[in-house]
Short mmCIF file of C-alpha atoms and ligand atoms in Angstrom, two decimals:
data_model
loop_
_atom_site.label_atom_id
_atom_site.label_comp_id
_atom_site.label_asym_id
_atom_site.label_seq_id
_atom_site.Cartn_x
_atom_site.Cartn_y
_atom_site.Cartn_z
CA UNK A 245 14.46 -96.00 -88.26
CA UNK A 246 17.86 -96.63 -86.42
CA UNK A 247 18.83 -94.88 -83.04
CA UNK A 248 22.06 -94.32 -81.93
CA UNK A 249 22.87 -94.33 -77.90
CA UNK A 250 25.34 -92.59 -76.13
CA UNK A 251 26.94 -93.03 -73.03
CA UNK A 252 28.39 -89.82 -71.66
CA UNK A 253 31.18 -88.86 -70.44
CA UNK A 254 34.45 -90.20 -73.08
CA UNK A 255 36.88 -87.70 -73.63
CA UNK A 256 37.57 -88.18 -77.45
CA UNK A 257 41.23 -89.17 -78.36
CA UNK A 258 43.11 -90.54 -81.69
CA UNK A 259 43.31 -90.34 -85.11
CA UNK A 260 40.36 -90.97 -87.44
CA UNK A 261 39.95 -90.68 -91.93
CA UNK A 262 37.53 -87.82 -92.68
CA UNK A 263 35.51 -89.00 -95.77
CA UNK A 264 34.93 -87.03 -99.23
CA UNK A 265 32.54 -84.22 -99.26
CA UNK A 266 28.80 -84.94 -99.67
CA UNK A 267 27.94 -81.51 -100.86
CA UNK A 268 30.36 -81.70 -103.48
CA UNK A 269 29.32 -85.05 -104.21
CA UNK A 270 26.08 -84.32 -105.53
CA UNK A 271 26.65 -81.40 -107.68
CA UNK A 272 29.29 -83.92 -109.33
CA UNK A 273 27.08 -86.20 -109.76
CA UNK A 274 24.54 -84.17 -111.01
CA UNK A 275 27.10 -82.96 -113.72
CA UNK A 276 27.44 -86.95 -115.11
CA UNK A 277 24.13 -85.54 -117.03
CA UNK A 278 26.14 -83.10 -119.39
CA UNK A 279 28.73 -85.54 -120.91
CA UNK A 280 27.79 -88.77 -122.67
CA UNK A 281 30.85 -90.12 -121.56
CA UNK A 282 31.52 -91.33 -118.31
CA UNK A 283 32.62 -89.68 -115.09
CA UNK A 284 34.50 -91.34 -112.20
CA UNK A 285 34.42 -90.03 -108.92
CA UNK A 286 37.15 -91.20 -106.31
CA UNK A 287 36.98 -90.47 -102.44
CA UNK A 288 33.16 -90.69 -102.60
CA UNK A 289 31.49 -91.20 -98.62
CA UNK A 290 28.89 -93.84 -98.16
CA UNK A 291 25.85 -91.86 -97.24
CA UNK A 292 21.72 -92.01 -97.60
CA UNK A 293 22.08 -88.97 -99.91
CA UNK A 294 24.41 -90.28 -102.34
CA UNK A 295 22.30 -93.69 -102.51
CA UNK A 296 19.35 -91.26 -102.97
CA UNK A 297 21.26 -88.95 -105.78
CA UNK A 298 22.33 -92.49 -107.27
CA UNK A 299 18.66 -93.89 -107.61
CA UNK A 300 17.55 -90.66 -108.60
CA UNK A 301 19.99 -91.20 -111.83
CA UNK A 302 19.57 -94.92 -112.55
CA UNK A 303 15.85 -93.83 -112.34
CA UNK A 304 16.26 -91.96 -115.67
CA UNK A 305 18.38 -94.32 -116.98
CA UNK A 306 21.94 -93.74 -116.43
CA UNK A 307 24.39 -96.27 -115.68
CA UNK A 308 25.96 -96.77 -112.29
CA UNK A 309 29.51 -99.22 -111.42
CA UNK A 310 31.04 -98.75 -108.12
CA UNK A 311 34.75 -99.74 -107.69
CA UNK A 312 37.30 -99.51 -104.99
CA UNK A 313 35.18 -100.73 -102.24
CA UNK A 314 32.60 -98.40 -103.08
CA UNK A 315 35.08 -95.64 -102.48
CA UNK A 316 35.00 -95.24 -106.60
CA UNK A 317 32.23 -94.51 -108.57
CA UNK A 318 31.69 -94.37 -112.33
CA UNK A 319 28.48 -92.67 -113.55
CA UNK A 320 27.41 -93.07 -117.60
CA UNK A 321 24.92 -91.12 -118.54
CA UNK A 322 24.82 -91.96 -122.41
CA UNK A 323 21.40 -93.11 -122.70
CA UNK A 324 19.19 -91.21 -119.71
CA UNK A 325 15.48 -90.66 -120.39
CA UNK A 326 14.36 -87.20 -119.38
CA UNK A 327 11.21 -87.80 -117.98
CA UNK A 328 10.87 -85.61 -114.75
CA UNK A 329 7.82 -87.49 -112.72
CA UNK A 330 10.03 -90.23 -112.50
CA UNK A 331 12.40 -88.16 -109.87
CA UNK A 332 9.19 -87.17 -107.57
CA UNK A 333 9.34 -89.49 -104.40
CA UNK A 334 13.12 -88.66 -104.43
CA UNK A 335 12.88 -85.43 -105.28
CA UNK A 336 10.98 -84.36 -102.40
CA UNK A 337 12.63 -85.68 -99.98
CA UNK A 338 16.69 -84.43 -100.98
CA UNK A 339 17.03 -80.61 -102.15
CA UNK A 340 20.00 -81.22 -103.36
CA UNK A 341 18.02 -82.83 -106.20
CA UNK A 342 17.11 -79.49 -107.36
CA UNK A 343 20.66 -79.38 -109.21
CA UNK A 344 20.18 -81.70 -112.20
CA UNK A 345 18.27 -79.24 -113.21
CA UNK A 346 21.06 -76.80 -114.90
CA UNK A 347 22.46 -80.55 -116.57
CA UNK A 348 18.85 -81.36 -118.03
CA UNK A 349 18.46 -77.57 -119.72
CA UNK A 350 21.89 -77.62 -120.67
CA UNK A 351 21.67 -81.33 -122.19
CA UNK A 352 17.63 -82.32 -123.65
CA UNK A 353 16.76 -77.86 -123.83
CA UNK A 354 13.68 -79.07 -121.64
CA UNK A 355 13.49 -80.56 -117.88
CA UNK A 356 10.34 -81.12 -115.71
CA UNK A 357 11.18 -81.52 -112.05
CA UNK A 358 9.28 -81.48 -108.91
CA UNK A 359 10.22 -78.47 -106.68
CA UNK A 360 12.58 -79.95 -103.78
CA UNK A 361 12.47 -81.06 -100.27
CA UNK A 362 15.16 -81.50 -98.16
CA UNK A 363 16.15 -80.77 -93.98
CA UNK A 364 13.78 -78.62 -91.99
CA UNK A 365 15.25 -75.61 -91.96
CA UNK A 366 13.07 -73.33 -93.43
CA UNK A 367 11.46 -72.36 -96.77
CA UNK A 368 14.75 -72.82 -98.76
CA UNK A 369 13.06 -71.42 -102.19
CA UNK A 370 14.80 -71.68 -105.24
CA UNK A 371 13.17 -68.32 -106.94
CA UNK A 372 17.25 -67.23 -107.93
CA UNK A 373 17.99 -70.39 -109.36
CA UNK A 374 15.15 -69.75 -111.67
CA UNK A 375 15.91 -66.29 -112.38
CA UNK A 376 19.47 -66.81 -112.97
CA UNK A 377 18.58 -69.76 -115.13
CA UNK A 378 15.68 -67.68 -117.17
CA UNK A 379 18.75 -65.20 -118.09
CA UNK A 380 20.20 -67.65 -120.04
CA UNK A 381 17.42 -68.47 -122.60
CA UNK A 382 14.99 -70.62 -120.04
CA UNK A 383 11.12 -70.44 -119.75
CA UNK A 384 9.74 -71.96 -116.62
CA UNK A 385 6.29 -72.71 -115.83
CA UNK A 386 5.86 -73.04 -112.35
CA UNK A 387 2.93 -75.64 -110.65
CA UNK A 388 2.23 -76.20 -107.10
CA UNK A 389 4.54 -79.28 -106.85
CA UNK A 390 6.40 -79.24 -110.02
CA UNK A 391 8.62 -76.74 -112.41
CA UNK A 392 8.98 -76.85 -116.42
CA UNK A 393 11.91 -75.42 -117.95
CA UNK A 394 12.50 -74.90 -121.36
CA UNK A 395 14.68 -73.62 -124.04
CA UNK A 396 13.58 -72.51 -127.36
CA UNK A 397 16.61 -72.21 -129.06
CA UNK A 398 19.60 -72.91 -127.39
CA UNK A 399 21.01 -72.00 -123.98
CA UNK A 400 22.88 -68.48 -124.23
CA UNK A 401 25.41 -66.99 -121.90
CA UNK A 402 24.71 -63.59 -120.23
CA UNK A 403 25.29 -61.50 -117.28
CA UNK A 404 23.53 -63.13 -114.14
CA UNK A 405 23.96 -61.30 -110.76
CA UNK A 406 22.51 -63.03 -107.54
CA UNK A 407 21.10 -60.93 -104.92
CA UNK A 408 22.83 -63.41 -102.43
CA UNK A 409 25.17 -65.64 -102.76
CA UNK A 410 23.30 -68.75 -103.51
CA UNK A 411 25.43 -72.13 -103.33
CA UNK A 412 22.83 -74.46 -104.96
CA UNK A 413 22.13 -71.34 -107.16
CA UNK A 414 25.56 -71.16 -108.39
CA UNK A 415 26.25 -74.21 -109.10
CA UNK A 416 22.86 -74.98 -111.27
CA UNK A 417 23.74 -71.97 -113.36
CA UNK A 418 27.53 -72.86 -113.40
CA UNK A 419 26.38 -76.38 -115.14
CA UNK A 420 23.92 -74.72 -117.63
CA UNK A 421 26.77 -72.32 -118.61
CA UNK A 422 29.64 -74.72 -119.44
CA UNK A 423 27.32 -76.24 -122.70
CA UNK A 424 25.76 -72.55 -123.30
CA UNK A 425 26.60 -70.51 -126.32
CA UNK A 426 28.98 -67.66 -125.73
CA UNK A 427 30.05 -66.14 -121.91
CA UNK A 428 28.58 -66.35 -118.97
CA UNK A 429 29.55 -64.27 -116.05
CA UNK A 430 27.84 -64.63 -112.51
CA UNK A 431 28.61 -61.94 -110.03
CA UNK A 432 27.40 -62.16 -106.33
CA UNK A 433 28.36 -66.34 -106.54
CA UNK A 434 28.62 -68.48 -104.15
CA UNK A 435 32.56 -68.91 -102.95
CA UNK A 436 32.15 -72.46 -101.14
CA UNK A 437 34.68 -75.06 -101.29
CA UNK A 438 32.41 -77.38 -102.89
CA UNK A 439 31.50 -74.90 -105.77
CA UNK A 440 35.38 -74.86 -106.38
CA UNK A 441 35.28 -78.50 -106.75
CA UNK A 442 32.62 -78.59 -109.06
CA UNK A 443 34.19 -76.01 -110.84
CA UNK A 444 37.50 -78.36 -111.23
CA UNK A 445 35.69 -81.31 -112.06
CA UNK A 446 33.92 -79.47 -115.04
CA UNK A 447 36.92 -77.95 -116.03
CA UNK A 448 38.46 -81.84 -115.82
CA UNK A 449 35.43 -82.66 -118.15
CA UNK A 450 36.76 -79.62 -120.49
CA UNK A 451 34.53 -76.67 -119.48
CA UNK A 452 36.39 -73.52 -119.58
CA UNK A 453 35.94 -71.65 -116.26
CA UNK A 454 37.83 -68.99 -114.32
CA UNK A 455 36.83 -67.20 -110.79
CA UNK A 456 35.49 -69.77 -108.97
CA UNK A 457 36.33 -69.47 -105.60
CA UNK A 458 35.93 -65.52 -106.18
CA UNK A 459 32.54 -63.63 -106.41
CA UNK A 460 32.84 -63.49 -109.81
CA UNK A 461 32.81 -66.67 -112.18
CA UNK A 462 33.33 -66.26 -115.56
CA UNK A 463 32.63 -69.60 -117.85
CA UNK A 464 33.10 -69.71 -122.13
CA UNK A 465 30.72 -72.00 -122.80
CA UNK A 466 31.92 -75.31 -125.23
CA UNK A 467 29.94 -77.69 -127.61
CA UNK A 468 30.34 -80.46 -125.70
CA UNK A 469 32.00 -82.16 -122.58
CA UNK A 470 34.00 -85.37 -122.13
CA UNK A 471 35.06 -88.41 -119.45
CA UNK A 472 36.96 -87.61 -116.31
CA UNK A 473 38.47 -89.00 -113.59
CA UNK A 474 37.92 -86.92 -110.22
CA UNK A 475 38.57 -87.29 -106.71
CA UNK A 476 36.03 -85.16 -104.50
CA UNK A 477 37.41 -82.83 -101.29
CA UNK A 478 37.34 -83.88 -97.90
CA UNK A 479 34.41 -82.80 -95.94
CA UNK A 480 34.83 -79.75 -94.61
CA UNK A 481 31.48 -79.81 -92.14
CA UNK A 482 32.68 -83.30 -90.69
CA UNK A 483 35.93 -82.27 -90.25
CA UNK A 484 34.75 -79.56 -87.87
CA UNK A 485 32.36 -81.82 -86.24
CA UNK A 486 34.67 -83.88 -85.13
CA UNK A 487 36.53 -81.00 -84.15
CA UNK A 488 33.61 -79.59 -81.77
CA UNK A 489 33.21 -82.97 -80.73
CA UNK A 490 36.73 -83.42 -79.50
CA UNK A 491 36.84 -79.54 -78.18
CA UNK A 492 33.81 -80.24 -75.91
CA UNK A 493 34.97 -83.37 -74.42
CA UNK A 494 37.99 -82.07 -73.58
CA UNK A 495 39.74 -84.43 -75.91
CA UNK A 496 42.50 -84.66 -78.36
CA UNK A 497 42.20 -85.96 -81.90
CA UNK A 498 43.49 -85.95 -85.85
CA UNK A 499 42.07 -85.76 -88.67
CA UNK A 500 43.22 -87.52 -91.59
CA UNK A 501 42.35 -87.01 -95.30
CA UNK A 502 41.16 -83.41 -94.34
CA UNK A 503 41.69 -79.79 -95.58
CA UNK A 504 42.63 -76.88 -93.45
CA UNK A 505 42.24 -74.13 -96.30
CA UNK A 506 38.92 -75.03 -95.66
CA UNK A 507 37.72 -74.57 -92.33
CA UNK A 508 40.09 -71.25 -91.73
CA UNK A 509 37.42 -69.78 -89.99
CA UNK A 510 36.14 -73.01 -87.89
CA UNK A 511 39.76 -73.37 -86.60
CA UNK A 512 39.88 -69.49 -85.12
CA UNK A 513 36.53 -70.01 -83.23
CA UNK A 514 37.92 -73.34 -81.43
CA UNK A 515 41.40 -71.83 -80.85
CA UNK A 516 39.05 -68.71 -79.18
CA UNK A 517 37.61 -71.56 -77.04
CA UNK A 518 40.88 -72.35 -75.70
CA UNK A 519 41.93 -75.61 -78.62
CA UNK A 520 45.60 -75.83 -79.32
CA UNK A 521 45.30 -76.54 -83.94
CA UNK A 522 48.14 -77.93 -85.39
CA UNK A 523 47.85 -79.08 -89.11
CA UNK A 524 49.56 -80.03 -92.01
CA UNK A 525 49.45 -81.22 -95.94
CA UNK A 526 46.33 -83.45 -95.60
CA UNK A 527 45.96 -83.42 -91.75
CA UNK A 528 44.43 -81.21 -88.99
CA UNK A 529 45.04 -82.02 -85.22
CA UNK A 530 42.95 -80.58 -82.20
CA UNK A 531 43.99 -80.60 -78.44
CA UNK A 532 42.18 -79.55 -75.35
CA UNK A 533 44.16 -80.48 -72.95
CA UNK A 534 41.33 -82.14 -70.50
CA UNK A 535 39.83 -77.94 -70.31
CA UNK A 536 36.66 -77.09 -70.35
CA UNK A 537 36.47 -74.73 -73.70
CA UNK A 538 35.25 -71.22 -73.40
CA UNK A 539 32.23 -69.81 -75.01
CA UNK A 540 32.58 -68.24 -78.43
CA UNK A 541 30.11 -65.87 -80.10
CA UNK A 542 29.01 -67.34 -83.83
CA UNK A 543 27.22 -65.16 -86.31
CA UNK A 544 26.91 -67.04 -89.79
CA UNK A 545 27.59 -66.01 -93.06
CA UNK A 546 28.15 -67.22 -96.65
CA UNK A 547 32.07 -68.60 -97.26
CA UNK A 548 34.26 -67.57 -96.22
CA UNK A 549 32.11 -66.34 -93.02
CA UNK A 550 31.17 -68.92 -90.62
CA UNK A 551 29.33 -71.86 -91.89
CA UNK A 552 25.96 -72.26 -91.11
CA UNK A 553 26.12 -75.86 -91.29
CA UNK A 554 28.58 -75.53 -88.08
CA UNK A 555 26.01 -73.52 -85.76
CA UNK A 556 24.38 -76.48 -84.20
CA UNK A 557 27.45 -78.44 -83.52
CA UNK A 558 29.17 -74.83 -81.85
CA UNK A 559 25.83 -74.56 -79.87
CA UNK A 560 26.13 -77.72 -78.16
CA UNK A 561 29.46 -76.71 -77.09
CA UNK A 562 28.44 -73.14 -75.99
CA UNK A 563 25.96 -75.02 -73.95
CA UNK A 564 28.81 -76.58 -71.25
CA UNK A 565 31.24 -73.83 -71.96
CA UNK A 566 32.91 -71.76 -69.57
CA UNK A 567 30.71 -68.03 -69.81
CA UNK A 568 27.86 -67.06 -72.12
CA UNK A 569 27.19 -66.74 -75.64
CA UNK A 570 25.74 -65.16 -78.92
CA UNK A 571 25.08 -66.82 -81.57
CA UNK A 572 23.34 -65.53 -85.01
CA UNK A 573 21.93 -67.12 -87.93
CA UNK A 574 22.52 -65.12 -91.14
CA UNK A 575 22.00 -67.99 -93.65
CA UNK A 576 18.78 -69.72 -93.05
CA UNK A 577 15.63 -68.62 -91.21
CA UNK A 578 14.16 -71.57 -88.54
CA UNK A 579 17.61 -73.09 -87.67
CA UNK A 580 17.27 -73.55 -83.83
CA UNK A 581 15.22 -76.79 -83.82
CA UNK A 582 18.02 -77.97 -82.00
CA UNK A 583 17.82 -75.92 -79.26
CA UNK A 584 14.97 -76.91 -77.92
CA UNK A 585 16.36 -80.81 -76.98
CA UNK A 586 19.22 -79.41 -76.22
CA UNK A 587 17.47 -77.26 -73.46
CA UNK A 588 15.71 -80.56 -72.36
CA UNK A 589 19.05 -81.93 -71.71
CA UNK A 590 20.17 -79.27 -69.51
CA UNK A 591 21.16 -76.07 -71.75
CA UNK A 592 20.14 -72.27 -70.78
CA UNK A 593 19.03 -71.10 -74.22
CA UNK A 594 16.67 -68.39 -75.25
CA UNK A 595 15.87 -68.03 -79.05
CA UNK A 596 14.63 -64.68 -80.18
CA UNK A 597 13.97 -65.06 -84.03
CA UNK A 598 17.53 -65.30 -85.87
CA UNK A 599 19.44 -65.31 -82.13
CA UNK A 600 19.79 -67.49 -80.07
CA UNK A 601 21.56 -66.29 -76.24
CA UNK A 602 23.26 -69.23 -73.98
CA UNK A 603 24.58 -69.52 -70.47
CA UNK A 604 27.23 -71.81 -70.75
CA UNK A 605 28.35 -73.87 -67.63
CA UNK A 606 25.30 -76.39 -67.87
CA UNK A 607 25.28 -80.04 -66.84
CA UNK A 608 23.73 -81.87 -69.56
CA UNK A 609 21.98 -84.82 -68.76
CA UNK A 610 21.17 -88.08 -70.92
CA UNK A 611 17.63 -87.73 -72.80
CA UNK A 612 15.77 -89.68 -75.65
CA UNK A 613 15.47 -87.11 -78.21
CA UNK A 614 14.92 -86.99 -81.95
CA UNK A 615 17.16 -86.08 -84.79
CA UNK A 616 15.20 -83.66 -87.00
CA UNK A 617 17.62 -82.17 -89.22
CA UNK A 618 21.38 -83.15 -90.29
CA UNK A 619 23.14 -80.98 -88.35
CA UNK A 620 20.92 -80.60 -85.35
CA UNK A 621 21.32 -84.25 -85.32
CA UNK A 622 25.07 -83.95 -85.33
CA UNK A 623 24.69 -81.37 -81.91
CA UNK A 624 22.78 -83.75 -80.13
CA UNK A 625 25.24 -86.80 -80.61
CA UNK A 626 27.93 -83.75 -79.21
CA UNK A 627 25.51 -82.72 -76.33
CA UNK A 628 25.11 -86.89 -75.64
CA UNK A 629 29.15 -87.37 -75.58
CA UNK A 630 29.80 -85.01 -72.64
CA UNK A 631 26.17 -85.41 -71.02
CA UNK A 632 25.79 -87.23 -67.92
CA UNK A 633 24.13 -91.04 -68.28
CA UNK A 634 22.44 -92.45 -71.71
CA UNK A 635 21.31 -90.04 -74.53
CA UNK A 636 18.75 -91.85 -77.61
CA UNK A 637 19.05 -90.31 -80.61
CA UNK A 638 16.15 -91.35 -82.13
CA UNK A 639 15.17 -91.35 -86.21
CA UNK A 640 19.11 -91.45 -87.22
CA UNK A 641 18.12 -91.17 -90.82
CA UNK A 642 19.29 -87.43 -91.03
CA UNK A 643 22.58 -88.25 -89.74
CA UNK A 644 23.37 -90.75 -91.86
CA UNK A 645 22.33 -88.90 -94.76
CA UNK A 646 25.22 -86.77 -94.04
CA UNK A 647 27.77 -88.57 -91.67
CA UNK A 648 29.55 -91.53 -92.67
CA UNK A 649 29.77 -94.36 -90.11
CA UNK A 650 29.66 -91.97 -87.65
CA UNK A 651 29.30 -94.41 -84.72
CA UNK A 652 32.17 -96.60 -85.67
CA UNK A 653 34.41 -93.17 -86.51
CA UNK A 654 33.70 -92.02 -82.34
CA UNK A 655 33.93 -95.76 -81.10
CA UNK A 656 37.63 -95.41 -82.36
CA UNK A 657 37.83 -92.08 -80.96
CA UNK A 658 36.82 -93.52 -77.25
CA UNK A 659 33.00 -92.81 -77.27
CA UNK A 660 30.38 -95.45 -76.05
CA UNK A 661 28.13 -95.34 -78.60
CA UNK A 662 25.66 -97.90 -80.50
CA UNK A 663 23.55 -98.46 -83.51
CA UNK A 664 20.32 -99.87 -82.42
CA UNK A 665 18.55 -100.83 -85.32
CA UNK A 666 14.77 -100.07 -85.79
CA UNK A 667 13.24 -104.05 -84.37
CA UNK A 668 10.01 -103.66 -86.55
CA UNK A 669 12.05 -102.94 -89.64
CA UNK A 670 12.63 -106.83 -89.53
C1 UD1 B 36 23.92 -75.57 -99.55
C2 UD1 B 36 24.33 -76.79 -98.77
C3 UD1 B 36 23.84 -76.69 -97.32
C4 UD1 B 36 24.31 -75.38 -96.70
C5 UD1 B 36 23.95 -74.19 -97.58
C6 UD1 B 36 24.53 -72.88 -97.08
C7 UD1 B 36 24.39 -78.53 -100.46
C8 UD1 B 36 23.79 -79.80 -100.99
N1 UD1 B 36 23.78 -77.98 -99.39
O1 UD1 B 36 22.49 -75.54 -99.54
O2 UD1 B 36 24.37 -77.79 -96.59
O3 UD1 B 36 23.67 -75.22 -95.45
O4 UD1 B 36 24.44 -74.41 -98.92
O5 UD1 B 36 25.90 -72.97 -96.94
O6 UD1 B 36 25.41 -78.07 -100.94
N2 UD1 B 36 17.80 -68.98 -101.19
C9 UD1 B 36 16.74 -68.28 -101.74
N3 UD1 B 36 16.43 -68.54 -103.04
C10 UD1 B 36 17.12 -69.44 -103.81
C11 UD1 B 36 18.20 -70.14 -103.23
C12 UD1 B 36 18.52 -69.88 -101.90
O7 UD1 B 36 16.13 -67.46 -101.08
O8 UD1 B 36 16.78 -69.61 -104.98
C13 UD1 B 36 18.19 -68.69 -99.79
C14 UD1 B 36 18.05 -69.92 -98.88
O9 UD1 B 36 16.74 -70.07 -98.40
C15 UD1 B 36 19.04 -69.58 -97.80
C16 UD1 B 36 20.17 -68.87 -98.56
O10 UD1 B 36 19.57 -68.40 -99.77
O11 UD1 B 36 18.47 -68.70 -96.87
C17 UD1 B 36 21.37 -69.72 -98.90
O12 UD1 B 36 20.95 -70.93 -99.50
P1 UD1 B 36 21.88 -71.74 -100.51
O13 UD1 B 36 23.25 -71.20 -100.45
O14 UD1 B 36 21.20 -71.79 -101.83
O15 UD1 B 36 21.85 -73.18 -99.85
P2 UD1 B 36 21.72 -74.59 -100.56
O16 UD1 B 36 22.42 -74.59 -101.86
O17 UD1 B 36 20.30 -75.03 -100.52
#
């Protein structure tokens, strides 16, 4: 696999396109599965996980046509074969997989699918997709590797409450609902961004949904869906990447083709860390003036709380900040593997279960260290801009499931930074 290697010590500065959302990509795409018509998606990133979610459908048969320069792409699903083994090797290797499941019960009354993999941050089960699913008329059987839905008659709507808000959750049950008989109304849901776009994008398909974006979705389910033409959100988590990036150099940067409704609660923490935010229809600036930020406590939480999927990039910055720190993971068990390369860099951490405690004020230094997980990945290529000599970030493959061209997108922003390509790839 690739590496990427840093030189520190750029202070980021310019004006860079922020690409469309990957986590709203592949609900979307899973949704192709509930109209026989076909669905184009505008604004789509180039990423390993939407090549993965594409295979994954032109494995079962659907048709695939990319326009635009790749930026458009056009999904038929007309003549897919449900036949579930066929997903394994992908399957286990993307979670996000997990969501064609609602489209397969909602389309064939019957899908087999191996249970998901995905980044290493703990068990991620999927026991209230399942129950939410089972109140609508499904029967799973449930193997070691593997889960069989099916429905005996046809899907019904009902009353389905999650414990927690569940964003894969949501969204399976959302796209089971929209082709279900009757009302479905899902309390506890999921409030993300991206559940709002797959909301629109059904709707643009002719579901009938209200409440999303609100705890409680209500969805009148219809006989069938049609074609659309959608363009997907700007990515909310590489927005604020690039933000932390720029605060903890120092730097000064915007953000085109980005959404500030967004990342409301992003913005607060950097202006706590001493950023100046300016934004506007379709843009969001950062300045730090050459400072040093300060250290801001993080505890995460479901939208609109904190995202969890900004922790690791806000740790690496806690780690040079001016004063010490607190941050708490609400969302996922096991999502510190980054602190432990960060500490070989340089970093005072201490991890106690869910918290993890940080004198800020370290001097990072260059290391060869691994990416294990998408965003840990994305605080070590932070911790490697501001740390002192060359930093290896070996086993890229995470990162570029999730960031698009990141290297050339901080080469324009000042940073030294290379793709070294794997030699015995060949
Ligand atoms: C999605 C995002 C991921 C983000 C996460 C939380 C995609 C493709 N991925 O993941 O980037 O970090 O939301 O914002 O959109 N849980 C259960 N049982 C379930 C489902 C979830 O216990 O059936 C738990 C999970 O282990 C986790 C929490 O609920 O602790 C939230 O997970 P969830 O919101 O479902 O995350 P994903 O949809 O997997």
């Amino acid at each position: 696999m690739d590496s990427l290697i840093i030189q520190g010590g750029s202070c980021l500065k310019g004006t860079i396109k922020i690409s469309g959302a990957k986590n709203s990509a592949l609900p979307i795409m899973a949704a192709s599965l509930l109209s026989e018509e076909p669905i184009s998606l505008g604004n789509l990133p180039h990423l390993a996980d939407i090549t993965m979610m594409n295979q994954l459908l032109m494995n079962m048969g659907a048709r695939v046509e990319f326009a635009d320069d790749h930026r458009r792409l056009q999904l038929h699903t007309a003549e897919v074969y449900n036949e579930g083994i066929m997903l394994a090797p992908l399957a286990h290797t993307m979670r996000a997989s997990f969501l064609v499941l609602g489209p397969l019960l909602a389309r064939f009354g019957y899908a087999r699918l191996p249970l998901p993999g995905g980044c290493a941050i703990g068990q991620r089960p999927v026991d209230m997709h399942l129950r939410a699913l089972s109140a609508l008329g499904v029967s799973f059987e449930l193997g070691d590797a593997e889960v069989v839905g099916r429905v005996d008659d046809s899907l019904r709507g009902a009353q389905v409450s999650f414990e927690e808000p569940t964003v894969g959750g949501t969204e399976n049950i959302l796209m089971a609902a929209v082709l279900a008989y009757g009302e479905t109304c899902i309390d506890n849901a999921a409030r993300e961004p991206e559940v709002v776009d797959l909301a629109q994008c059904l709707q643009a398909m002719g579901a009938r949904i209200e409440g999303a974006g609100t705890s409680t979705i209500t969805v009148e389910g219809v006989e069938r869906l049609g074609a659309c033409d959608y363009d997907l959100m700007p990515d909310r988590i590489e927005t604020g990447t690039y933000l932390v990036a720029a605060a903890t150099t120092g730097g000064s940067v915007r953000l085109e083709n980005a959404r500030a409704d967004t990342i409301q609660v992003v913005m607060r923490h950097l202006e706590q860390a001493g950023a100046e935010l300016s934004t506007g229809e379709g843009w969001v600036a950062l300045d730090m003036g050459g400072r040093t930020p300060r250290a801001v406590d993080i505890e995460t939480a479901p939208y609109p709380g904190f995202p969890t999927d900004m922790q690791a990039q806000f740790t690496a910055m806690n780690a040079i900040a001016d004063g010490s720190s607190r941050i708490v993971e609400r969302v996922f068990e096991n999502r510190f593997i980054h602190t432990k390369d960060l500490c070989r860099m340089g970093a005072d951490i201490t991890v106690s279960g869910n918290e993890a405690r940080l004198r800020g004020g370290a001097t990072l230094r260059g290391a060869t260290v691994e990416a294990n997980d998408l965003r840990a990945s994305a605080s070590l290529v932070i911790a490697g801009l501001v740390a002192e000599g060359e930093t290896t970030i070996e086993h890229i493959y995470h990162i570029d499931r999730g960031y698009e061209w990141i290297e050339e997108k901080l080469r324009r922003l000042g940073a030294e930074i290379k793709r070294c390509p794997n030699q015995s790839q060949g």
